[in-house]
Amino acid sequence: MLKGKKIALYVTGGIAVYKVVDLMRTLIKAGAEVKVAMTESATQFVSPLTFQVLSKSAVYTNTFSEDDPERVNHIYFADWADLAIVAPLTANTLAKLANGIADNFVSSALLASTCPVFTIPAMNEHMWENQATQANIETLRGRQMYVMNPDEGFLAEGYSGKGRFPAQERIVDELRLFIREAAVDLPLKGKSVLVTAGGTKERIDPVRFISNDSSGKMGHAVAEAAWESGAKVTLITASSLDVSENITVARVESAEEMYDAVSSRFDSSDALVMAAAVSDYSPETASPHKMKKQDQLTITFKKNPDILKEMGNRKHSSQCLVGFAAETDNIEVYANKKLKEKKADLIVANDVGKKDRGFNVDKNEVIFFSQAREPQIIQLKEKTEIAKDIIDWISEFLN
Ligand SMILES: Cc1cc2nc3c(=O)[nH]c(=O)nc-3n(C[C@H](O)[C@H](O)[C@H](O)COP(=O)(O)O)c2cc1C
């Protein structure tokens, strides 16, 4: 979502400037191209050199240092960006934005901006609560600029209150939501996507279980990619990985719980992506107490419900069903068999016998098997990228 985005980062003079250095690095790590402009006050807190080195781009601080006769810098800066972020937004610059004042590089470029503007105010609690500040915030919101609410907590002044620069996770969640809202023609807008992830745990007793090596990374990446494409997403996960606020999560443990969670939601979903590694078997009986050491232990297993197969039998033609095949040999044979037997539309097959891909790592190489097309090899790359390919496939299928 942030990949390839041109972000103009406007930094104004609050104590939270140092936190914006880290925010900028997160944006760059997510693939955004960031250029920075700072007010004179902001440069009192962190040197422009820090932003210059980390963004690998010159930092704009002065409206009149026009180094290139071919352009006017503040207009060039405003026009270059796909997205403007003001962080932290001081009470002072907020007041300028609300009143159309253009008396420095930051306020002039922002007044000239036509791209979406996302702002992160941070200030002393009394400054925040001041009627003038609140009125200015309403003005900005009325003009479709996004104004985050600050966090409550320990302030630089030594007491607790509202006005803190928000935690980075919340900034990223709200920013992604803002970008999604601003986007036109998202392929899965109005669609409902159900995703499963992680390796189920089958209890032997209250402290022991049988599971597998699945980390849940692939399923979580698919859920995020579906959300970024505009879908309403529910993730049913047996993994303990974090999930962004934008996604509805159902945490489950066993195959049985996963079955119930999928079954009750499947009929109202447009697509189901079964990325979870669901255990085929579970102990016939789980001991209610911790089992004591014995010379020999025999556990009898029963077969778990085959969720993919059941949903394949239940699905109607407008629904899209995607399964995964994790194999160590004969991938093509097993994947094609699975495609037919489970009545899936797409099987994403991968070789889990190799150390650098598949289970528990960030990368994978997969092959798409579908009824209609020749097998498609997706070369080794980040799971987040493979997730996008899967979502593109689903979008094409549903549309
Ligand atoms: C130590 C210190 C910390 C400050 N922190 C903040 C702050 O967090 N938020 C804010 O709105 N103003 C803060 N100010 C006040 C601004 O720096 C001041 O209003 C300045 O004029 C803002 O200029 P700018 O909006 O052009 O960056 C702080 C000032 C000082 C000296």
Tab-separated table of N, CA, C and O in Angstrom, residues 15 33 43 57 283:
chain	number	residue	atom	x	y	z
A	15	ILE	N	8.140	18.684	20.531
A	15	ILE	CA	9.100	17.795	21.194
A	15	ILE	C	9.112	16.394	20.554
A	15	ILE	O	10.098	15.665	20.649
A	33	GLU	N	8.658	6.480	-0.996
A	33	GLU	CA	9.744	7.422	-1.249
A	33	GLU	C	9.392	8.673	-0.446
A	33	GLU	O	8.305	9.235	-0.629
A	43	THR	N	13.740	22.330	13.267
A	43	THR	CA	15.196	22.103	13.178
A	43	THR	C	15.895	22.334	14.524
A	43	THR	O	17.037	21.957	14.699
A	57	SER	N	17.653	12.293	0.743
A	57	SER	CA	17.105	13.379	-0.065
A	57	SER	C	17.298	14.711	0.671
A	57	SER	O	17.263	14.734	1.909
A	283	PRO	N	-5.820	-35.944	18.949
A	283	PRO	CA	-5.987	-37.053	19.905
A	283	PRO	C	-7.475	-37.334	20.151
A	283	PRO	O	-8.271	-36.381	20.271
